[in-house]
Short mmCIF file of C-alpha atoms in Angstrom, two decimals:
data_model
loop_
_atom_site.label_atom_id
_atom_site.label_comp_id
_atom_site.label_asym_id
_atom_site.label_seq_id
_atom_site.Cartn_x
_atom_site.Cartn_y
_atom_site.Cartn_z
CA MET A 46 63.80 -90.45 -115.48
CA THR A 47 61.83 -87.43 -116.73
CA SER A 48 58.11 -87.30 -117.49
CA GLU A 49 58.89 -86.96 -121.20
CA THR A 50 60.23 -90.51 -121.58
CA ARG A 51 58.89 -92.30 -124.61
CA VAL A 52 58.36 -95.98 -123.59
CA ALA A 53 58.15 -98.73 -126.03
CA ILE A 54 56.55 -102.03 -124.74
CA LEU A 55 57.21 -105.27 -126.48
CA GLY A 56 56.23 -108.68 -125.36
CA VAL A 57 58.22 -111.74 -126.01
CA PRO A 58 56.09 -114.77 -125.10
CA ILE A 59 58.93 -117.48 -125.20
CA ASP A 60 59.32 -120.37 -122.95
CA LEU A 61 61.65 -122.52 -125.06
CA GLY A 62 64.68 -121.59 -122.85
CA ALA A 63 63.02 -122.83 -119.61
CA GLY A 64 62.40 -126.18 -118.18
CA ARG A 65 58.93 -125.31 -116.94
CA ARG A 66 55.96 -124.15 -118.99
CA GLY A 67 53.89 -121.07 -118.52
CA VAL A 68 56.21 -117.95 -118.67
CA ASP A 69 55.05 -117.49 -122.22
CA MET A 70 52.00 -116.04 -120.71
CA GLY A 71 53.95 -113.54 -118.66
CA PRO A 72 53.57 -110.55 -121.08
CA SER A 73 49.72 -110.91 -121.09
CA ALA A 74 49.57 -111.06 -117.20
CA ILE A 75 51.76 -108.02 -116.99
CA ARG A 76 49.61 -106.05 -119.46
CA TYR A 77 46.51 -107.24 -117.72
CA ALA A 78 47.83 -105.59 -114.49
CA GLY A 79 47.56 -102.24 -116.25
CA LEU A 80 51.16 -101.56 -117.25
CA SER A 81 50.44 -99.18 -120.22
CA ARG A 82 47.76 -97.19 -118.44
CA ARG A 83 49.81 -96.81 -115.27
CA LEU A 84 52.91 -95.69 -117.23
CA HIS A 85 50.71 -93.08 -119.03
CA ASP A 86 49.32 -91.80 -115.81
CA LEU A 87 52.90 -91.34 -114.53
CA GLY A 88 53.34 -88.87 -117.43
CA HIS A 89 55.09 -91.07 -120.09
CA HIS A 90 54.25 -91.52 -123.69
CA VAL A 91 53.72 -95.19 -124.12
CA VAL A 92 53.54 -97.19 -127.33
CA ASP A 93 52.78 -100.93 -127.07
CA PHE A 94 54.31 -102.75 -130.11
CA GLY A 95 52.37 -106.03 -129.14
CA ASN A 96 54.16 -109.38 -128.93
CA LEU A 97 57.10 -110.59 -131.09
CA THR A 98 55.95 -113.86 -132.73
CA THR A 99 57.67 -116.74 -131.08
CA PRO A 100 57.47 -120.52 -131.71
CA MET A 101 55.42 -122.79 -129.41
CA VAL A 102 57.02 -126.01 -127.83
CA GLU A 103 54.10 -127.97 -129.32
CA THR A 104 55.04 -126.99 -132.93
CA THR A 105 58.84 -127.09 -132.52
CA PRO A 106 60.85 -130.31 -133.00
CA LEU A 107 62.06 -131.73 -129.61
CA PRO A 108 65.83 -131.46 -128.99
CA PRO A 109 67.74 -134.66 -128.14
CA PRO A 110 67.29 -135.75 -124.65
CA ASP A 111 71.17 -135.24 -124.07
CA SER A 112 71.17 -131.73 -125.77
CA ARG A 113 73.45 -129.23 -123.98
CA LEU A 114 71.74 -126.35 -125.84
CA ARG A 115 67.92 -127.16 -125.94
CA TYR A 116 66.12 -125.32 -128.76
CA LEU A 117 69.23 -123.42 -129.78
CA GLU A 118 68.08 -122.62 -133.40
CA PRO A 119 64.60 -121.33 -132.72
CA ILE A 120 65.85 -119.24 -129.61
CA ALA A 121 68.70 -117.80 -131.62
CA GLU A 122 66.15 -116.82 -134.36
CA VAL A 123 63.87 -115.11 -131.96
CA CYS A 124 66.71 -113.36 -130.22
CA GLN A 125 68.05 -112.07 -133.62
CA ARG A 126 64.66 -110.57 -134.47
CA LEU A 127 64.32 -109.14 -130.99
CA ALA A 128 67.88 -107.56 -131.12
CA GLU A 129 66.90 -105.85 -134.41
CA LEU A 130 63.63 -104.45 -132.96
CA VAL A 131 65.05 -103.33 -129.78
CA SER A 132 67.99 -101.60 -131.80
CA ASP A 133 65.28 -99.78 -133.96
CA ILE A 134 63.32 -98.79 -131.01
CA ALA A 135 66.37 -97.25 -129.20
CA ALA A 136 67.40 -95.44 -132.43
CA GLN A 137 64.00 -93.65 -132.21
CA ALA A 138 64.82 -92.27 -128.82
CA MET A 139 62.50 -94.59 -127.12
CA LEU A 140 63.07 -96.73 -123.97
CA PRO A 141 62.53 -100.27 -124.79
CA LEU A 142 60.61 -102.23 -122.01
CA ILE A 143 60.68 -105.94 -122.91
CA LEU A 144 58.21 -108.30 -121.20
CA GLY A 145 59.05 -111.94 -120.85
CA GLY A 146 58.88 -114.83 -121.36
CA ASP A 147 61.98 -116.81 -120.08
CA HIS A 148 65.38 -115.17 -119.44
CA SER A 149 66.84 -116.41 -122.75
CA LEU A 150 65.12 -113.38 -124.41
CA ALA A 151 67.68 -111.06 -122.67
CA ILE A 152 70.26 -112.21 -125.23
CA GLY A 153 68.21 -110.40 -127.85
CA SER A 154 66.94 -107.39 -125.88
CA ALA A 155 70.32 -106.67 -124.26
CA SER A 156 72.29 -107.17 -127.51
CA GLY A 157 69.96 -104.96 -129.48
CA SER A 158 70.32 -102.19 -126.96
CA ALA A 159 74.04 -102.43 -127.02
CA ARG A 160 74.38 -102.14 -130.89
CA GLY A 161 76.45 -99.10 -131.78
CA ARG A 162 76.92 -98.05 -128.10
CA ARG A 163 78.99 -98.94 -125.11
CA LEU A 164 76.59 -99.88 -122.30
CA GLY A 165 76.92 -101.37 -118.88
CA LEU A 166 74.68 -104.14 -117.77
CA ILE A 167 72.95 -104.71 -114.39
CA TRP A 168 71.38 -108.05 -113.86
CA ILE A 169 69.13 -108.58 -110.88
CA ASP A 170 68.35 -112.20 -110.48
CA ALA A 171 68.31 -115.16 -107.93
CA HIS A 172 70.49 -117.08 -110.50
CA ALA A 173 73.66 -116.02 -112.18
CA ASP A 174 72.51 -117.32 -115.67
CA PHE A 175 76.24 -117.76 -116.35
CA ASN A 176 76.31 -121.44 -117.65
CA ASP A 177 77.41 -122.31 -121.16
CA GLU A 178 77.08 -125.66 -123.03
CA THR A 179 80.11 -127.06 -121.09
CA THR A 180 78.81 -126.29 -117.57
CA THR A 181 75.05 -126.47 -117.93
CA PRO A 182 73.40 -129.13 -115.84
CA SER A 183 70.09 -128.95 -117.81
CA GLY A 184 70.72 -127.68 -121.24
CA ASN A 185 68.21 -124.89 -120.75
CA VAL A 186 69.21 -121.65 -122.49
CA HIS A 187 67.44 -119.33 -119.89
CA GLY A 188 70.41 -120.40 -117.62
CA MET A 189 72.96 -118.96 -120.06
CA PRO A 190 72.16 -115.41 -121.21
CA LEU A 191 74.66 -113.58 -118.97
CA ALA A 192 77.52 -115.87 -120.18
CA VAL A 193 76.50 -115.11 -123.69
CA LEU A 194 76.28 -111.20 -123.32
CA THR A 195 79.71 -111.46 -121.89
CA GLY A 196 81.32 -113.51 -124.65
CA ARG A 197 80.87 -117.09 -123.51
CA GLY A 198 78.53 -119.23 -125.55
CA HIS A 199 77.44 -120.54 -129.02
CA PRO A 200 78.31 -118.25 -131.95
CA LEU A 201 74.59 -118.22 -133.01
CA LEU A 202 73.92 -116.19 -129.66
CA THR A 203 77.15 -114.23 -128.91
CA GLY A 204 77.32 -111.89 -131.93
CA LEU A 205 73.81 -110.41 -131.97
CA ALA A 206 75.15 -107.01 -130.69
CA GLY A 207 77.47 -106.73 -133.78
CA LYS A 208 80.38 -107.13 -131.39
CA THR A 209 81.57 -109.92 -128.95
CA PRO A 210 81.25 -109.52 -126.10
CA ALA A 211 78.08 -107.43 -126.24
CA PHE A 212 79.09 -106.02 -122.75
CA ASP A 213 82.49 -105.49 -121.08
CA PRO A 214 82.27 -107.96 -118.04
CA ALA A 215 84.09 -105.17 -116.02
CA ARG A 216 80.97 -103.02 -116.57
CA VAL A 217 78.50 -105.91 -115.66
CA VAL A 218 76.94 -106.42 -112.18
CA LEU A 219 75.05 -109.20 -110.91
CA ILE A 220 72.80 -108.53 -107.86
CA ALA A 221 70.98 -110.56 -105.30
CA VAL A 222 72.16 -114.07 -106.68
CA ARG A 223 71.57 -116.89 -104.20
CA ASP A 224 71.46 -120.17 -106.38
CA LEU A 225 74.43 -121.12 -108.32
CA ASP A 226 75.40 -124.35 -110.18
CA PRO A 227 78.91 -125.59 -109.16
CA LEU A 228 80.76 -125.02 -112.51
CA GLU A 229 78.92 -121.72 -113.02
CA ARG A 230 80.21 -120.66 -109.59
CA GLU A 231 83.82 -121.35 -110.78
CA ALA A 232 83.25 -119.49 -113.96
CA LEU A 233 82.01 -116.48 -112.13
CA ARG A 234 84.96 -116.32 -109.75
CA THR A 235 87.40 -116.01 -112.64
CA SER A 236 85.27 -113.38 -114.55
CA ALA A 237 85.50 -109.61 -114.41
CA ILE A 238 81.90 -109.32 -113.47
CA THR A 239 80.99 -107.80 -110.03
CA VAL A 240 78.71 -110.06 -108.02
CA PHE A 241 76.58 -109.02 -105.10
CA THR A 242 75.16 -112.04 -103.48
CA MET A 243 72.27 -112.08 -100.90
CA HIS A 244 74.98 -112.16 -98.38
CA GLU A 245 76.25 -108.68 -99.37
CA ILE A 246 72.78 -107.33 -99.47
CA ASP A 247 72.01 -108.69 -95.99
CA ARG A 248 75.41 -107.23 -94.64
CA ARG A 249 75.47 -104.00 -96.48
CA GLY A 250 71.94 -103.09 -97.43
CA MET A 251 70.34 -102.65 -100.87
CA ALA A 252 71.25 -98.99 -101.07
CA ALA A 253 74.87 -99.32 -100.59
CA VAL A 254 74.88 -102.39 -103.07
CA MET A 255 73.05 -100.44 -105.77
CA GLU A 256 75.07 -97.20 -105.39
CA GLN A 257 78.24 -99.33 -106.13
CA ALA A 258 76.62 -101.23 -108.86
CA LEU A 259 75.52 -98.02 -110.54
CA THR A 260 78.97 -96.64 -110.35
CA ILE A 261 80.44 -99.69 -111.98
CA ALA A 262 77.75 -99.86 -114.79
CA THR A 263 77.99 -96.16 -115.72
CA ARG A 264 81.77 -95.77 -115.60
CA GLY A 265 83.04 -95.02 -119.07
CA THR A 266 79.55 -96.02 -120.64
CA GLN A 267 76.61 -94.46 -122.27
CA GLY A 268 74.24 -95.81 -119.64
CA PHE A 269 73.22 -99.35 -118.92
CA HIS A 270 70.62 -102.19 -119.75
CA LEU A 271 68.70 -103.60 -116.76
CA SER A 272 67.53 -107.12 -116.80
CA PHE A 273 65.20 -107.96 -113.93
CA ASP A 274 64.10 -111.53 -113.13
CA LEU A 275 61.00 -111.72 -110.85
CA ASP A 276 62.51 -114.74 -109.08
CA VAL A 277 64.88 -112.47 -107.40
CA VAL A 278 62.08 -111.41 -104.93
CA ASP A 279 61.12 -113.92 -102.26
CA PRO A 280 58.60 -116.39 -103.40
CA ARG A 281 56.35 -115.32 -100.34
CA GLU A 282 55.84 -111.94 -102.18
CA ALA A 283 56.36 -113.28 -105.89
CA PRO A 284 55.01 -116.73 -106.12
CA GLY A 285 54.36 -116.73 -109.80
CA VAL A 286 57.94 -117.18 -111.35
CA GLY A 287 59.54 -119.87 -113.42
CA THR A 288 62.19 -120.95 -110.93
CA PRO A 289 61.32 -119.82 -107.41
CA VAL A 290 64.21 -119.79 -104.77
CA SER A 291 63.42 -119.12 -101.06
CA GLY A 292 65.36 -116.38 -99.30
CA GLY A 293 65.18 -113.64 -101.69
CA ILE A 294 65.03 -109.73 -101.42
CA SER A 295 61.79 -108.24 -100.33
CA ALA A 296 59.40 -106.37 -102.52
CA ARG A 297 60.37 -103.09 -100.73
CA GLU A 298 64.18 -103.87 -101.41
CA ALA A 299 63.28 -104.35 -105.02
CA HIS A 300 61.48 -100.98 -105.11
CA LEU A 301 64.43 -99.26 -103.54
CA ALA A 302 66.76 -100.81 -106.16
CA MET A 303 64.45 -99.55 -109.09
CA GLU A 304 64.08 -96.02 -107.46
CA LEU A 305 67.83 -95.67 -107.25
CA ILE A 306 68.13 -96.81 -110.96
CA ALA A 307 65.59 -94.30 -111.90
CA GLU A 308 67.47 -91.56 -109.97
CA SER A 309 70.71 -92.41 -111.86
CA GLY A 310 69.22 -91.16 -115.10
CA ALA A 311 71.30 -93.74 -116.95
CA LEU A 312 68.84 -96.48 -117.76
CA ARG A 313 68.65 -97.09 -121.42
CA SER A 314 66.54 -100.25 -121.74
CA LEU A 315 65.15 -102.95 -119.51
CA ASP A 316 63.52 -106.42 -119.62
CA ILE A 317 61.31 -107.94 -116.88
CA VAL A 318 61.17 -111.64 -117.18
CA GLU A 319 60.03 -115.10 -115.81
CA VAL A 320 56.58 -114.17 -114.60
CA ASN A 321 54.60 -117.44 -114.74
CA PRO A 322 50.83 -116.90 -114.26
CA ILE A 323 50.18 -120.66 -113.95
CA LEU A 324 51.98 -120.62 -110.54
CA ASP A 325 50.94 -117.13 -109.46
CA GLU A 326 48.31 -116.15 -106.87
CA ARG A 327 45.62 -113.75 -108.31
CA ASN A 328 48.25 -112.17 -110.61
CA ALA A 329 50.18 -110.84 -107.55
CA THR A 330 53.55 -111.29 -109.32
CA ALA A 331 52.49 -109.66 -112.60
CA GLU A 332 51.13 -106.67 -110.48
CA LEU A 333 54.49 -106.52 -108.60
CA ALA A 334 56.31 -106.47 -111.99
CA VAL A 335 54.11 -103.50 -112.87
CA GLU A 336 54.78 -101.66 -109.72
CA LEU A 337 58.61 -102.26 -110.08
CA ALA A 338 58.43 -101.04 -113.68
CA LEU A 339 56.70 -97.84 -112.47
CA SER A 340 59.56 -97.37 -109.76
CA THR A 341 62.09 -97.83 -112.44
CA LEU A 342 60.45 -95.17 -114.58
CA GLY A 343 60.05 -92.56 -111.97
CA LYS A 344 57.24 -93.28 -109.61
CA ARG A 345 57.81 -91.96 -106.02
CA ILE A 346 55.97 -92.15 -102.72
CA LEU A 347 56.13 -88.37 -102.39
#
């Protein structure tokens, strides 16, 4: 990542895809932690486009209790607008940095980045987000974006990149997953997605996993989109997330992953999601999100 990178920040304060309130305040918490200033100090040209307008739960009709796709239509509408904005930003030779918000927004951010180009996808998350309406135990769309982006899901969501799938599953890598639903696990086993669980990270180390992941995501592509869910970090270091799961990677392992991504020079767009200030401790998780964004965009110890 060079010092001349033009970074476009866009917040997406959506929580319709989640089962717990609060992640809609994530973009504000991350900005409060000094994201723009610190990226500027790193040498980047930064433009903050503000927040995408998103509907609130309080003003949105409740889905049926047995819905398998909760808030499908408003989420699809937000993701459609987000995909168009991200596509426009990328066309201006800027790197889109999307702040969440729940992980359903990645349907729009990643799809927009993939419009008109062949990209790989690196998904760093405690969860696989690989459910669809037939496998989901909750109906929450934030548990479905990776499935949607690789061609499994409702047609209102799968076509936002102008092609289906938005990403070739053989060029998709899921890293540090540790919490899978039963039917989701079976779907992953039959997919072409490369999965590195916490077991592989514990055995092989983050460096070896990331080096292989980068090879997969960049082979025959024009770069890759990165989707980073803060719940991948152990909740002892990132308490303010939508769906915390114990036994995650350390903050230092997360930084190493981001530093290797920066060194690859192949990052084309990224989203940082699921920061929940209601559950946080003195904005520590949002501050970690900023530090990780800086590592992704070239910050080094020496």
